[in-house]
mmCIF file of C-alpha atoms and ligand atoms in Angstrom:
data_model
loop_
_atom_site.group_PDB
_atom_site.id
_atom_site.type_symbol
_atom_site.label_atom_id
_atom_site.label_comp_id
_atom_site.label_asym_id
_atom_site.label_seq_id
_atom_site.Cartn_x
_atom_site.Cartn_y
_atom_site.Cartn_z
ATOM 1 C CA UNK Z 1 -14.711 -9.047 -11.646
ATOM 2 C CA UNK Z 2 -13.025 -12.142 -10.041
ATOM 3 C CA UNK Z 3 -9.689 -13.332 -9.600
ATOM 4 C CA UNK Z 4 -8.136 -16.825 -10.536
ATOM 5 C CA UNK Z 5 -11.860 -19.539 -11.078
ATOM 6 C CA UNK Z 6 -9.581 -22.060 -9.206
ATOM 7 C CA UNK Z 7 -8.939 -21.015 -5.739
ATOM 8 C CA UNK Z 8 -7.925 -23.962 -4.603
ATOM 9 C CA UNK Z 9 -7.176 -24.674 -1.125
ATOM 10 C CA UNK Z 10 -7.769 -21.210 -0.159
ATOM 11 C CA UNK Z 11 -11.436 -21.521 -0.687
ATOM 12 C CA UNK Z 12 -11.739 -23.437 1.894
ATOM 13 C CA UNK Z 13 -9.256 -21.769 4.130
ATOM 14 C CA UNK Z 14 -10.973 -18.413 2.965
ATOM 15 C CA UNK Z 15 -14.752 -19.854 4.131
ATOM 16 C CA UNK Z 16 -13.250 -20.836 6.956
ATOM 17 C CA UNK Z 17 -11.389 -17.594 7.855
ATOM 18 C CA UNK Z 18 -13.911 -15.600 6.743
ATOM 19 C CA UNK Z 19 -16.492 -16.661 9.983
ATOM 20 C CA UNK Z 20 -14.303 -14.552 11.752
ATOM 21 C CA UNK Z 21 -13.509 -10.521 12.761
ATOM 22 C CA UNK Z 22 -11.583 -9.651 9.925
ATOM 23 C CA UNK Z 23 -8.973 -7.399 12.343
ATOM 24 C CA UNK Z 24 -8.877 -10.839 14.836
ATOM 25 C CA UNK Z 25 -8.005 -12.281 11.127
ATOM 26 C CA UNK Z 26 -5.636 -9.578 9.879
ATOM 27 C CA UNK Z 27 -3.471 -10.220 12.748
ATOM 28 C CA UNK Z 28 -3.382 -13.857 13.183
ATOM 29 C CA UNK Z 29 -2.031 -14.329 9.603
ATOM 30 C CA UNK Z 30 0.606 -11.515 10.314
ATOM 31 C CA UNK Z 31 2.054 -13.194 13.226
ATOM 32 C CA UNK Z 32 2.362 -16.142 10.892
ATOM 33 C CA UNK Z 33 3.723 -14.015 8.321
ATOM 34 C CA UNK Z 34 6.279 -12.764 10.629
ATOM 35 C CA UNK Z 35 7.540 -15.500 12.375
ATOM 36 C CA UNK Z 36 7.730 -17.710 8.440
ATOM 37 C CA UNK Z 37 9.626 -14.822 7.139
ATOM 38 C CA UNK Z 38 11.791 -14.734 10.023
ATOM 39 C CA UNK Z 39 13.516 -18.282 8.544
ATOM 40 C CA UNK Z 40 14.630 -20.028 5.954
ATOM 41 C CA UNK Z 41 12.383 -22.951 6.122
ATOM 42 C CA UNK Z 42 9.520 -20.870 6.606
ATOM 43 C CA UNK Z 43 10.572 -18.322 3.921
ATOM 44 C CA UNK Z 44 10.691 -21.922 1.584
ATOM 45 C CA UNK Z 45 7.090 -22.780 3.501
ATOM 46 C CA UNK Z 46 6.064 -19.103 1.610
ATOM 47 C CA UNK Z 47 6.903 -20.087 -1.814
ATOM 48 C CA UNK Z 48 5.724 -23.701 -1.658
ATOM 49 C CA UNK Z 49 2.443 -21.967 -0.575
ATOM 50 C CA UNK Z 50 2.388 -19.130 -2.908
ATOM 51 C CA UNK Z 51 3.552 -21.003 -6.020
ATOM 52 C CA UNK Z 52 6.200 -18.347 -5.813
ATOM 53 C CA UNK Z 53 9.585 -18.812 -7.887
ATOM 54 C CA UNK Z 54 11.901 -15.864 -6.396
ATOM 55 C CA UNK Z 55 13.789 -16.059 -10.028
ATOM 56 C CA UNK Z 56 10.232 -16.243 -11.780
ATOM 57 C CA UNK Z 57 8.894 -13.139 -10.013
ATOM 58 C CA UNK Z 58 11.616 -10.858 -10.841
ATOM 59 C CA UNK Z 59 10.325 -8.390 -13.613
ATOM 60 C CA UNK Z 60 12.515 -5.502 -13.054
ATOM 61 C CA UNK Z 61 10.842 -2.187 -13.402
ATOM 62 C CA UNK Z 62 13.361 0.907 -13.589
ATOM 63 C CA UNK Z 63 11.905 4.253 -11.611
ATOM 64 C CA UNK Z 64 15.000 6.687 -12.168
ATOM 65 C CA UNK Z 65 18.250 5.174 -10.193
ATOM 66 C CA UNK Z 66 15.961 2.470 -8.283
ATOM 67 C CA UNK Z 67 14.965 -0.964 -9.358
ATOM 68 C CA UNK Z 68 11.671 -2.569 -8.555
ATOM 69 C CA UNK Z 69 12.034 -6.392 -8.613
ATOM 70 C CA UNK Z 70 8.465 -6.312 -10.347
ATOM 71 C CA UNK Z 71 5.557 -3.832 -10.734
ATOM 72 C CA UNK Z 72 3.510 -5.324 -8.068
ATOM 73 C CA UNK Z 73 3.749 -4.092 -4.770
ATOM 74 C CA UNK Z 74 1.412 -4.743 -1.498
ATOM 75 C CA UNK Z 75 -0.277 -1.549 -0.523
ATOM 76 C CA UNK Z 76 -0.168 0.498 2.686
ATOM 77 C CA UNK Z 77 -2.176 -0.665 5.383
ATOM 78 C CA UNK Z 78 -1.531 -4.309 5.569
ATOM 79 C CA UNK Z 79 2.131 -3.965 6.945
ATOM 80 C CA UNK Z 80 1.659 -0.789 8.891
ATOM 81 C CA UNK Z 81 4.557 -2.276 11.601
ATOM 82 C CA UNK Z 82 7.050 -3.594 9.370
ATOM 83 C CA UNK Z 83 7.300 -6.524 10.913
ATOM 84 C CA UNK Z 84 6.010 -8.306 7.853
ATOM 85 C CA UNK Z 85 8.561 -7.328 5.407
ATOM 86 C CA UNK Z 86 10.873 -10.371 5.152
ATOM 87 C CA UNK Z 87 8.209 -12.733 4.113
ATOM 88 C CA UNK Z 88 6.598 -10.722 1.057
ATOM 89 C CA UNK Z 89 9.397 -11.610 -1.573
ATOM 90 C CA UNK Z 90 8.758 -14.784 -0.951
ATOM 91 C CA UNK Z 91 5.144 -14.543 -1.555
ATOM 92 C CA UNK Z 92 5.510 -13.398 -4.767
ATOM 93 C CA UNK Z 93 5.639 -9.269 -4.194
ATOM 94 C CA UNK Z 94 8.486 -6.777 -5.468
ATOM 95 C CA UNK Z 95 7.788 -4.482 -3.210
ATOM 96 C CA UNK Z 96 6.055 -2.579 0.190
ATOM 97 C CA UNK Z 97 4.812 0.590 1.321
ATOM 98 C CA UNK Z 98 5.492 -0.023 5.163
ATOM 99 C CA UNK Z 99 2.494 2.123 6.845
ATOM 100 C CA UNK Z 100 0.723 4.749 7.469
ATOM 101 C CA UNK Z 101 3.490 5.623 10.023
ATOM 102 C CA UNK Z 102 2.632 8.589 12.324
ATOM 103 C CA UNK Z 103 5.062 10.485 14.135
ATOM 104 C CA UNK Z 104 3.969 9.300 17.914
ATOM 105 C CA UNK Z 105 2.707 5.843 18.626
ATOM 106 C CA UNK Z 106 -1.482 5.897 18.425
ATOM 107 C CA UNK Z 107 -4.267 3.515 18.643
ATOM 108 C CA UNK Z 108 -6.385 4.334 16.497
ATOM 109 C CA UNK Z 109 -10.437 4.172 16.474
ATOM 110 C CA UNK Z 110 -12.195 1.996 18.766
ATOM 111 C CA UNK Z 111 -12.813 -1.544 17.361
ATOM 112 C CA UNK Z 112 -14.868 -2.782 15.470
ATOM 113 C CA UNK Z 113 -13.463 -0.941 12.468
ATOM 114 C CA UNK Z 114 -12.503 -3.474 9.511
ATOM 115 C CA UNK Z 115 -15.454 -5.070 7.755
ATOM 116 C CA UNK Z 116 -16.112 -7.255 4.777
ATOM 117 C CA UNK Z 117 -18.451 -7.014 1.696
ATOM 118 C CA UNK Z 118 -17.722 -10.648 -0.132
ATOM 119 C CA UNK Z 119 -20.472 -9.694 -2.662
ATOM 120 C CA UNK Z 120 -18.697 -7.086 -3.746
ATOM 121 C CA UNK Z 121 -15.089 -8.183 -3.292
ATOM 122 C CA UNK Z 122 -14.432 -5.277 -1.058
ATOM 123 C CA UNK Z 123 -13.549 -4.237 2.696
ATOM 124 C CA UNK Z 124 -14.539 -1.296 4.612
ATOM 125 C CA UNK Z 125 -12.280 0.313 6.887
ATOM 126 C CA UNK Z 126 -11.651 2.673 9.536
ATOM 127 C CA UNK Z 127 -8.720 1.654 11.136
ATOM 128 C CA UNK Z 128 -7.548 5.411 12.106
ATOM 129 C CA UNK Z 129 -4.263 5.045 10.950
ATOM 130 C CA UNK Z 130 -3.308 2.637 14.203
ATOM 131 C CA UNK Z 131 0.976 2.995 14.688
ATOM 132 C CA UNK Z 132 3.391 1.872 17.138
ATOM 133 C CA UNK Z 133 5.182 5.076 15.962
ATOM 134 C CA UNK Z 134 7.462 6.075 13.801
ATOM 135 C CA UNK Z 135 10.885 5.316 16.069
ATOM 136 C CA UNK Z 136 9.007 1.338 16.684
ATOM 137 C CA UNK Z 137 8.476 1.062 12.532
ATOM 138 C CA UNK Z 138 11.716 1.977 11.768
ATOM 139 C CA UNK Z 139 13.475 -0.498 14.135
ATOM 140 C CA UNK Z 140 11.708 -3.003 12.519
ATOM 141 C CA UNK Z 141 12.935 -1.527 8.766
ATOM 142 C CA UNK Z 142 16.611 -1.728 10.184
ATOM 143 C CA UNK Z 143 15.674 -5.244 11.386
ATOM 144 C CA UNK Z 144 14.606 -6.304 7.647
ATOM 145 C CA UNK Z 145 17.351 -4.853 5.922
ATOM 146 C CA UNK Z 146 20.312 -6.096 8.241
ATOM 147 C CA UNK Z 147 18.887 -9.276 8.399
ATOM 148 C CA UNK Z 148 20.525 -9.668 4.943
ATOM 149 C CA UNK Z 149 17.396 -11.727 3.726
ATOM 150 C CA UNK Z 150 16.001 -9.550 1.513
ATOM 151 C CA UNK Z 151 16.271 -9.792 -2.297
ATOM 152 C CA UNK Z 152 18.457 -6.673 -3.156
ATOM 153 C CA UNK Z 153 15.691 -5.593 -5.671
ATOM 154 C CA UNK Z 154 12.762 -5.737 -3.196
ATOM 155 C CA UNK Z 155 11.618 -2.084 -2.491
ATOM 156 C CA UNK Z 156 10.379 -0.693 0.812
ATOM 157 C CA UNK Z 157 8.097 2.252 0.510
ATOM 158 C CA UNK Z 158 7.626 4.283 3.848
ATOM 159 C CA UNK Z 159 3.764 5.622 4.067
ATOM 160 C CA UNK Z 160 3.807 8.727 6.030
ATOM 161 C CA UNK Z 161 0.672 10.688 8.121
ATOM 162 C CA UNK Z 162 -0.204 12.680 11.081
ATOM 163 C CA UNK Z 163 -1.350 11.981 14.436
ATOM 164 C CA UNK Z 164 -5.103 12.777 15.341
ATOM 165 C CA UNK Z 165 -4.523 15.019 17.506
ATOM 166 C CA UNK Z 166 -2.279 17.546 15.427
ATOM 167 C CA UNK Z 167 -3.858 20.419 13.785
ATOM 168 C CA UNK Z 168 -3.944 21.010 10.385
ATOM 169 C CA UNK Z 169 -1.707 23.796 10.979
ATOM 170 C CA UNK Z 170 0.644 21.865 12.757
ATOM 171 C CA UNK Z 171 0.575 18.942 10.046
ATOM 172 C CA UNK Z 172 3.835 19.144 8.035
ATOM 173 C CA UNK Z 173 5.681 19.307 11.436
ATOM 174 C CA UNK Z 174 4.244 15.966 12.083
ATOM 175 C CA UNK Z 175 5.267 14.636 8.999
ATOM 176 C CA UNK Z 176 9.080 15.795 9.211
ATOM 177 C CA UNK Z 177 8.768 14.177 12.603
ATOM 178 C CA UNK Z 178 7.380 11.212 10.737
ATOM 179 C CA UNK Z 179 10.433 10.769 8.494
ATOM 180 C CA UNK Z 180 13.089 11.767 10.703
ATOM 181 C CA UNK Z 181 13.687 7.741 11.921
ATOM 182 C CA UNK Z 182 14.077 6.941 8.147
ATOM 183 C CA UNK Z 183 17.682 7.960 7.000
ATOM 184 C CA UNK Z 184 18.770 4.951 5.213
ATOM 185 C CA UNK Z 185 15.729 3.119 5.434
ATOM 186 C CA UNK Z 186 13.142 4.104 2.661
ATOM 187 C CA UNK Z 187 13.299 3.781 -0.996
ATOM 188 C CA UNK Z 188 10.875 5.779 -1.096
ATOM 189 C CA UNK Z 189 8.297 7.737 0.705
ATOM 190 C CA UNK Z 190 4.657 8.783 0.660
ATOM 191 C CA UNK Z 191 2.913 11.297 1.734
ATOM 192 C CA UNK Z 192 -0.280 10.254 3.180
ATOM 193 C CA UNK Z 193 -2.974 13.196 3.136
ATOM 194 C CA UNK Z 194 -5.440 10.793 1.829
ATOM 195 C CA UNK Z 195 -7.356 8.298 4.522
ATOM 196 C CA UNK Z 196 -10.973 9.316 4.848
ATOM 197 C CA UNK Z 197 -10.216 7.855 8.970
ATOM 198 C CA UNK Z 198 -8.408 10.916 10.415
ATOM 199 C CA UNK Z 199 -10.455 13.875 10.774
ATOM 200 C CA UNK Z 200 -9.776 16.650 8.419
ATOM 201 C CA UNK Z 201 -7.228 15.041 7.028
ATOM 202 C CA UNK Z 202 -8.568 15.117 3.548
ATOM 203 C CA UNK Z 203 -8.604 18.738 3.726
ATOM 204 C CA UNK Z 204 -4.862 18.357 3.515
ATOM 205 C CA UNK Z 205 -5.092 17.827 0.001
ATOM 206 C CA UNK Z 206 -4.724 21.513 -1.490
ATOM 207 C CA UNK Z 207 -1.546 22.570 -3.290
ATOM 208 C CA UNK Z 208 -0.822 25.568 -0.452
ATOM 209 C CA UNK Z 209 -0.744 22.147 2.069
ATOM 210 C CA UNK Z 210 0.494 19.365 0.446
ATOM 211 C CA UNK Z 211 3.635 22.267 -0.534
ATOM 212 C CA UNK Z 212 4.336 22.885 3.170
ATOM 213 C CA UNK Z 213 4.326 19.108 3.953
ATOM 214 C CA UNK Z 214 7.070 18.069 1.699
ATOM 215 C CA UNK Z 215 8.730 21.437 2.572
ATOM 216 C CA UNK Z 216 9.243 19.967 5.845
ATOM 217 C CA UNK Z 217 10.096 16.466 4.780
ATOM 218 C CA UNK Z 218 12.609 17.775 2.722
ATOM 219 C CA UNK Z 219 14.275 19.754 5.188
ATOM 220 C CA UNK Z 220 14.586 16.600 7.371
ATOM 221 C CA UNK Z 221 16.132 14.973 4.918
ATOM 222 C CA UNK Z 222 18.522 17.625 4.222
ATOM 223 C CA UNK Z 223 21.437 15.584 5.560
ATOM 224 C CA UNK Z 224 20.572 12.713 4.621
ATOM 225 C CA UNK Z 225 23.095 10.610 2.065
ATOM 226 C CA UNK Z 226 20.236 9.278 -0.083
ATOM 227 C CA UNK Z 227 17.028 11.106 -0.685
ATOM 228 C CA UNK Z 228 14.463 8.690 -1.962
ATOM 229 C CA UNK Z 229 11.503 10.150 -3.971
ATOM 230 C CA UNK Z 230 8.407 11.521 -2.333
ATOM 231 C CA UNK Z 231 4.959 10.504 -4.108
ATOM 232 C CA UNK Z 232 1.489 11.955 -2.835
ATOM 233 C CA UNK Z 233 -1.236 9.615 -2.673
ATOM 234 C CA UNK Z 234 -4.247 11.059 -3.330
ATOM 235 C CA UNK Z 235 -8.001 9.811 -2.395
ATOM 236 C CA UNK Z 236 -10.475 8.763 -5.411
ATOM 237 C CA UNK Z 237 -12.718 11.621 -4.703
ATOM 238 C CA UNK Z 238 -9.964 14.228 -5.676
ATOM 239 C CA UNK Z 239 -11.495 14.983 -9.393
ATOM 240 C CA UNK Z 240 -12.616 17.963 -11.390
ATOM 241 C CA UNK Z 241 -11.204 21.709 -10.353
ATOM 242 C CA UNK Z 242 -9.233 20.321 -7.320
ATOM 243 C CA UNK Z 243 -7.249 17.972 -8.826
ATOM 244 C CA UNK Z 244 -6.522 20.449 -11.846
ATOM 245 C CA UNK Z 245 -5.225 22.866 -9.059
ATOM 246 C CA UNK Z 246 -3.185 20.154 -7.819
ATOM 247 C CA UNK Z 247 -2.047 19.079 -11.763
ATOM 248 C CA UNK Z 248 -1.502 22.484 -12.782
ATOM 249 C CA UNK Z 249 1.282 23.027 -9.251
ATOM 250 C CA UNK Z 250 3.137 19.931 -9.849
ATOM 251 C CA UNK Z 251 6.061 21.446 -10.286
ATOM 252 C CA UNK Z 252 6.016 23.698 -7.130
ATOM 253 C CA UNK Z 253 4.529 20.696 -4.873
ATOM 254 C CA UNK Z 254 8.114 19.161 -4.680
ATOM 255 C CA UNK Z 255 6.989 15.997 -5.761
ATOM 256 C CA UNK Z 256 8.203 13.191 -7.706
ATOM 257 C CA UNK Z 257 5.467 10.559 -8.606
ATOM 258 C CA UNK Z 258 1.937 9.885 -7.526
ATOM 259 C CA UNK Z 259 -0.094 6.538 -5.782
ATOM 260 C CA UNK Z 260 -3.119 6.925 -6.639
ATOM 261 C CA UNK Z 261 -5.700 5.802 -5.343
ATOM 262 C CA UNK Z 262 -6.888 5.509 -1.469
ATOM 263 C CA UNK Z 263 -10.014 3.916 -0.426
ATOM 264 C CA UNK Z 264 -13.211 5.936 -0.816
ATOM 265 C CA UNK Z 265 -14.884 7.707 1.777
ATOM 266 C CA UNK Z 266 -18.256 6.118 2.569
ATOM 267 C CA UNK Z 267 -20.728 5.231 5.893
ATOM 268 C CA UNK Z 268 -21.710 1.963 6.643
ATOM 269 C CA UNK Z 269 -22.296 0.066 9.763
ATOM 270 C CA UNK Z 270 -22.901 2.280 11.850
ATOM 271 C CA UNK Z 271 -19.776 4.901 10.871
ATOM 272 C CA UNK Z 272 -17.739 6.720 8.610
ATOM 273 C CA UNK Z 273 -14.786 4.523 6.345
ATOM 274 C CA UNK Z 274 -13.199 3.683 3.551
ATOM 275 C CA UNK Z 275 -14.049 1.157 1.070
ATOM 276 C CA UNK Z 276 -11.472 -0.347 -1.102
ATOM 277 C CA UNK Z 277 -11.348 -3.443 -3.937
ATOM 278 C CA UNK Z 278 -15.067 -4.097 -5.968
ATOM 279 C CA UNK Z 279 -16.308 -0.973 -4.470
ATOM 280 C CA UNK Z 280 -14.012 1.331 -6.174
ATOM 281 C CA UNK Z 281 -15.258 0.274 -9.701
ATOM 282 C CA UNK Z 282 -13.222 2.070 -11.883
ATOM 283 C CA UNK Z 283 -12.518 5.161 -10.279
ATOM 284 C CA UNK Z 284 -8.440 4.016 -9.817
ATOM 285 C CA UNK Z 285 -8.134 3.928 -13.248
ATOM 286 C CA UNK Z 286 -10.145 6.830 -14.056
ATOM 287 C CA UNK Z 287 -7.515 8.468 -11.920
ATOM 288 C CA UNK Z 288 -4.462 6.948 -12.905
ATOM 289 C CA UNK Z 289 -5.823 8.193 -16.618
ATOM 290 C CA UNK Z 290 -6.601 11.296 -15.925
ATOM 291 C CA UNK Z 291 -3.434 12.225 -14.026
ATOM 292 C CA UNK Z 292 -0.926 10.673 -16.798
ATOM 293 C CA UNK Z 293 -2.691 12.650 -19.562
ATOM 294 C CA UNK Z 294 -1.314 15.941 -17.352
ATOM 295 C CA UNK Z 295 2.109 14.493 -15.734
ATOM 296 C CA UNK Z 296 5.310 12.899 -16.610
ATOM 297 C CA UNK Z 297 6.016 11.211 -13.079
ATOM 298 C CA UNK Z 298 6.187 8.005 -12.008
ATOM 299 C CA UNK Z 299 2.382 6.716 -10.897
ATOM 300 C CA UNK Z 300 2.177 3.865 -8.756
ATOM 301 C CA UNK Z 301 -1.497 2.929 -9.390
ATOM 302 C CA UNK Z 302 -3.594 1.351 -6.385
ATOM 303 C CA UNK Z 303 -6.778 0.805 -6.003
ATOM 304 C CA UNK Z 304 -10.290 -1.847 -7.283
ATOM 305 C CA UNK Z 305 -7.539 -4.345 -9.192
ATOM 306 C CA UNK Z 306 -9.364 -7.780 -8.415
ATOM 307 C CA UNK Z 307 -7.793 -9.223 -11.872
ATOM 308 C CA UNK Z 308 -4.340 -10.091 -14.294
ATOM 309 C CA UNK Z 309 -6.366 -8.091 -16.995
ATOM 310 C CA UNK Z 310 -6.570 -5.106 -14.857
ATOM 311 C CA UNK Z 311 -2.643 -4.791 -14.264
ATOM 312 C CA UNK Z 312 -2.264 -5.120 -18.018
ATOM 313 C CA UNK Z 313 -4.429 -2.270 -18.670
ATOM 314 C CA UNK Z 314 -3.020 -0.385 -16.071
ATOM 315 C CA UNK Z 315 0.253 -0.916 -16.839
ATOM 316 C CA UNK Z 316 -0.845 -0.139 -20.667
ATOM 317 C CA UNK Z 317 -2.808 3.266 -19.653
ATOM 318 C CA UNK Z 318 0.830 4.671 -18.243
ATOM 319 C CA UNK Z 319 0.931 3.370 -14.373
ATOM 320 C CA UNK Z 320 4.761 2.460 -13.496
ATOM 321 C CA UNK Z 321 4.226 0.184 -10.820
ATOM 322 C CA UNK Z 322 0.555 -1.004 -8.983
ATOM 323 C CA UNK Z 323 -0.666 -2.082 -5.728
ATOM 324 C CA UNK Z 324 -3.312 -4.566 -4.596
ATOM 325 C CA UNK Z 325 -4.412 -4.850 -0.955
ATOM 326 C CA UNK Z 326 -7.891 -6.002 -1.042
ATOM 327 C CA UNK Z 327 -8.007 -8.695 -4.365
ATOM 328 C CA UNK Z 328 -4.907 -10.220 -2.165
ATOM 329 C CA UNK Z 329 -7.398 -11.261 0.877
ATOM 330 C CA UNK Z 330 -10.332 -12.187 -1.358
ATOM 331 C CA UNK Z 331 -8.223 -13.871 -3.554
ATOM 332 C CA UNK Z 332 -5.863 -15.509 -1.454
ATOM 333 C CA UNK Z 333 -1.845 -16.450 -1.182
ATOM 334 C CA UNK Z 334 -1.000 -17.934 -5.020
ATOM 335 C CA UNK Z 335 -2.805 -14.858 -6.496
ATOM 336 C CA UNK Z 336 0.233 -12.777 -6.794
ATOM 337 C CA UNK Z 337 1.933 -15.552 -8.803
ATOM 338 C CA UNK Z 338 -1.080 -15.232 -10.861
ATOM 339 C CA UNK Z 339 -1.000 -11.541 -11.664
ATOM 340 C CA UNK Z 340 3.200 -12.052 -12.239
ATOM 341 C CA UNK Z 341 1.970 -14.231 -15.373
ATOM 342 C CA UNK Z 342 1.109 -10.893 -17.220
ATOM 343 C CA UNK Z 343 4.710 -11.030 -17.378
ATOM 344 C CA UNK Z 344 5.382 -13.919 -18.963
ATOM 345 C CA UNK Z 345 2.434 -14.025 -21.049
ATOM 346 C CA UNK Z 346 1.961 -17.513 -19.225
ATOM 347 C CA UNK Z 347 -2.301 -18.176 -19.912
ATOM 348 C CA UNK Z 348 -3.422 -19.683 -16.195
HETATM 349 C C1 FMN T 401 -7.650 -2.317 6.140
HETATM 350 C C2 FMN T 401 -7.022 -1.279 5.274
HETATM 351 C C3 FMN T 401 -6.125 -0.376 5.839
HETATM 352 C C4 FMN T 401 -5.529 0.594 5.052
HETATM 353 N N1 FMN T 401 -4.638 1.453 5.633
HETATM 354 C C5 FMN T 401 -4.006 2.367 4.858
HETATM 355 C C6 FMN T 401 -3.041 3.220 5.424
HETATM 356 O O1 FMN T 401 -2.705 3.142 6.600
HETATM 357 N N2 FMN T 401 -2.472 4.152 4.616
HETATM 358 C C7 FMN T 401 -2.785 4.261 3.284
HETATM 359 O O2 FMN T 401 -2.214 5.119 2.588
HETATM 360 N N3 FMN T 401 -3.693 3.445 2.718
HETATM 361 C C8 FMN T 401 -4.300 2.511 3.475
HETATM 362 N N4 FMN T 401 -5.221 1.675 2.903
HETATM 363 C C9 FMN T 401 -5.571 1.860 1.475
HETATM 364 C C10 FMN T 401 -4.783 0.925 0.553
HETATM 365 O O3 FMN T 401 -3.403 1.210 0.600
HETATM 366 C C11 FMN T 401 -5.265 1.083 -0.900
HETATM 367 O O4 FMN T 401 -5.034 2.404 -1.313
HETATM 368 C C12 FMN T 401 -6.757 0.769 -1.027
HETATM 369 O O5 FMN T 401 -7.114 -0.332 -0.246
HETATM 370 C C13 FMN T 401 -7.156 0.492 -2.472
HETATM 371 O O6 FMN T 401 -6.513 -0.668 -2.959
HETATM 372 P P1 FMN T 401 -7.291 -2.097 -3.069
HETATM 373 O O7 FMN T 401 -8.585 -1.845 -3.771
HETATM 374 O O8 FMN T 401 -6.346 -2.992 -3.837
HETATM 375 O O9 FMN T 401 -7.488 -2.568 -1.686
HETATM 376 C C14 FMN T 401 -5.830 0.683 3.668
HETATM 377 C C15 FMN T 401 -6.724 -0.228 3.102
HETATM 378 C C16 FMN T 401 -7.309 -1.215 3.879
HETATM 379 C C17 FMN T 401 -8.268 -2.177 3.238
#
């Protein structure tokens, strides 16, 4: 269950790191992400470190009329601002979902609320889906993209989700709200009814609910030149009758692909979270599986990947695209170049 034996000078860095808060960490490296992406000697910096070759890491994967410059993409969560953006082609990713983006700016729950389990190669979170807003993340989009530093074929996936405070009832109003900054901006968008960190969120996750939701999405978008795809990500407890209810709708959900998985729901110190990498065992897969043998649509597929065998498989078992978030941390900054070698059939 590990990454790359050699982890070279991000052992060290990673013991190092590692005696800290992991939020204190999250956003030190983010600044640095930012301000490296930001230029082109820091955007070289990237590549040095990440034994990235921007011609190397272009595997281009075709989802109907858009172009992924290769099948790995960072997951929602790490970049919920956008402010990261112009620094992850350059460390080896072909694409982002930018998020969870709520419609009004929100804190999220009281710290601390991101934890690490090395033993198990995991992290427990309950960040609470903490946004500057939808109106703040999409400045920052507009920033990336006019900034003319992006590879054409890098992807930016918009996550989208509620605010706390918003009933259930009032939920798909939220998300239109959440989408309106977007025109232009998104290749493509998710809806978010999956976090086990927003109360009753989860309960979003019925056909009659998720059908409103992109109702109102859609009607946002109405004008709107381009309509990129909407996908549903779906939390790893969604099994058995409930997901058949789901399966058995997809055509009246309005949907056009799947992520799949979120973290799973779980308690440990001293709250209620979500644990992602090691901790999911295999219950990504088991989903990704179990979904394709039912539906046609794309399926990004997220979730317990800690190794290059893994993206074979679930590249092999019908996933279009994938998503790592937590192997990245544990595993460090040349890992993606690692996982590209699937690719090229390159053995280290
Ligand atoms: C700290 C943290 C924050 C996350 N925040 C979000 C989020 O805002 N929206 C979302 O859809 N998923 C979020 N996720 C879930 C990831 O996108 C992903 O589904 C999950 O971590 C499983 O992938 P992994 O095992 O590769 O980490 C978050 C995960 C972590 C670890």
């Amino acid at each position: 269950m590990t990454g790359p034996s050699d982890l070279g000078f991000w052992g060290f860095v990673r013991g190092l790191v590692f005696l800290f808060d992991a939020e204190s960490v999250h956003h030190f490296f983010a600044k640095k992400l930012r301000f490296l992406g930001s230029n082109a000697f820091g955007r070289w910096c990237l590549r040095r470190i990440s034994g990235t070759n921007l011609a190397k890491a272009r595997h281009p994967v075709n989802i109907g009329t858009l172009t992924f410059r290769n099948p790995i993409g960072l997951a929602a969560g790490f970049d919920k601002e956008g402010t990261m953006i112009l620094a992850l082609p350059h460390l080896g990713f072909g694409y982002v979902e930018v998020g969870t983006v709520t419609p009004r700016p929100q804190p999220g729950n009281a710290k601390p609320r991101l934890f690490r389990d090395a033993d198990r190669f995991s992290l427990f979170n309950r960040m609470g889906f903490n946004s500057p807003g939808a109106e703040e993340v999409a400045k920052n989009v507009t920033q990336a993209r006019a900034s003319g530093c992006l590879p054409e074929d890098f992807r930016i996936g918009i996550n989208l989700g509620k605010n706390k405070t918003t009933s259930a009832e009032d939920a798909p109003a939220d998300y239109g709200l959440a989408v309106r900054p977007f025109d232009g901006l998104a290749d493509y968008l998710v809806v978010n009814v999956s976090s086990p960190n927003t109360p009753g969120l989860r309960e979003l996750q019925t056909v009659e609910s998720i059908t409103k939701i992109v109702g109102a999405i859609r009607a946002e978008m109405t004008n709107w030149k381009a309509k990129p795809p909407i996908y549903l990500k779906l939390a790893p407890e969604v099994r058995g009758e409930t997901l058949e209810h789901i399966l058995a709708a997809e055509k009246n959900l309005g949907i056009d692909g799947w992520v799949l998985t979120n973290t799973l729901g779980g308690y440990w110190k001293g709250g209620k979270g979500g644990w992602s990498g090691g901790a999911l065992g295999t219950l990504g897969r088991d989903c990704l599986e179990r979904v394709r043998g039912r539906s046609r649509l794309p399926i990004l597929s997220v979730g317990g990947i800690l190794e290059r065998r893994e993206v074979e498989t679930r590249l092999a078992r019908g996933a279009n695209l994938v998503q790592v978030y937590t192997g990245w941390i544990y595993f460090g900054p040349r890992w993606i170049a690692h996982l590209l070698k699937a690719f090229t059939g390159e053995k280290t």
